[in-house]
Amino acid sequence: MTRRAPRRGFVLRPSDPDTWVRAPEPSAAQNGAKADRFTARLTIDVTPELRGRIKVAAFRRGITVAEMLRDLLTREFPDNPGGTA
């Protein structure tokens, strides 16, 4: 009988959240992947009902859910160089 490879768990976050947030993303050269315009993935938990409403709204606007949420987040959190948050 063959042995299974041990399962890998999630990488633990650093104990200091500021260090974790400011840590650079791995470059495309490091992971061998093609460089993307969007390099970070954001995962949120929503109810199935909210997920459905989001998908319908994006469909009606003729865009993807990702595009719609990027626009929303950009509006809510604009670049503000030199300003205060």
Coordinates of C-alpha atoms in Angstrom, one line a residue:
M1 CA 0.0 0.0 0.0
T2 CA 1.3 3.5 -0.8
R3 CA 1.4 6.3 1.7
R4 CA -0.3 9.6 1.2
A5 CA 1.7 12.7 1.3
P6 CA 1.0 14.7 4.4
R7 CA -1.6 17.4 4.0
R8 CA -0.3 20.9 4.1
G9 CA -2.2 23.4 6.3
F10 CA -2.6 27.1 5.9
V11 CA 0.4 29.2 6.6
L12 CA 0.1 31.0 9.9
R13 CA -0.1 34.7 9.9
P14 CA 2.7 36.7 11.6
S15 CA 1.9 37.7 15.2
D16 CA 2.1 41.4 14.2
P17 CA -0.7 42.3 11.9
D18 CA 1.1 45.4 10.5
T19 CA 4.0 43.2 9.4
W20 CA 1.5 40.8 7.8
V21 CA -0.4 43.5 5.9
R22 CA 2.7 45.3 4.7
A23 CA 4.5 42.1 3.6
P24 CA 5.2 42.2 -0.1
E25 CA 3.4 39.8 -2.4
P26 CA 5.5 37.1 -4.0
S27 CA 6.6 38.2 -7.4
A28 CA 5.8 36.4 -10.6
A29 CA 9.4 35.4 -11.0
Q30 CA 9.4 33.7 -7.6
N31 CA 6.4 31.5 -8.3
G32 CA 6.9 31.1 -12.0
A33 CA 3.4 32.5 -12.8
K34 CA 2.5 35.1 -15.3
A35 CA 2.4 38.6 -13.7
D36 CA -1.2 39.7 -13.1
R37 CA -2.6 43.2 -12.8
F38 CA -4.3 42.1 -9.6
T39 CA -2.0 40.2 -7.3
A40 CA -4.0 39.9 -4.1
R41 CA -7.0 37.8 -3.4
L42 CA -9.6 39.0 -0.9
T43 CA -11.9 36.4 0.6
I44 CA -15.1 37.3 2.5
D45 CA -17.9 35.3 3.9
V46 CA -21.4 36.2 2.8
T47 CA -24.8 34.6 3.0
P48 CA -26.0 32.7 0.0
E49 CA -28.8 35.2 -0.4
L50 CA -26.3 38.2 -0.5
R51 CA -24.1 36.3 -2.9
G52 CA -27.1 35.8 -5.2
R53 CA -28.0 39.5 -5.1
I54 CA -24.4 40.5 -5.9
K55 CA -24.3 38.1 -8.9
V56 CA -27.7 39.4 -10.2
A57 CA -26.6 43.0 -9.8
A58 CA -23.3 42.4 -11.7
F59 CA -25.2 40.5 -14.4
R60 CA -27.7 43.3 -14.9
R61 CA -24.8 45.8 -15.2
G62 CA -23.0 43.6 -17.8
I63 CA -19.9 43.2 -15.7
T64 CA -18.3 40.5 -13.6
V65 CA -18.7 40.3 -9.8
A66 CA -15.0 40.9 -9.4
E67 CA -15.1 44.1 -11.6
M68 CA -18.1 45.4 -9.7
L69 CA -16.6 44.8 -6.3
R70 CA -13.2 46.3 -7.4
D71 CA -15.1 49.5 -8.4
L72 CA -17.0 49.5 -5.1
L73 CA -13.8 49.1 -3.1
T74 CA -12.0 51.8 -5.1
R75 CA -14.9 54.2 -4.5
E76 CA -15.0 53.5 -0.7
F77 CA -11.2 53.4 -0.3
P78 CA -9.7 55.9 -2.8
D79 CA -6.0 56.6 -3.1
N80 CA -5.3 59.7 -0.9
P81 CA -1.6 60.5 -1.2
G82 CA -0.5 63.0 1.3
G83 CA -3.9 63.1 2.9
T84 CA -5.3 61.6 6.1
A85 CA -7.4 58.5 6.3

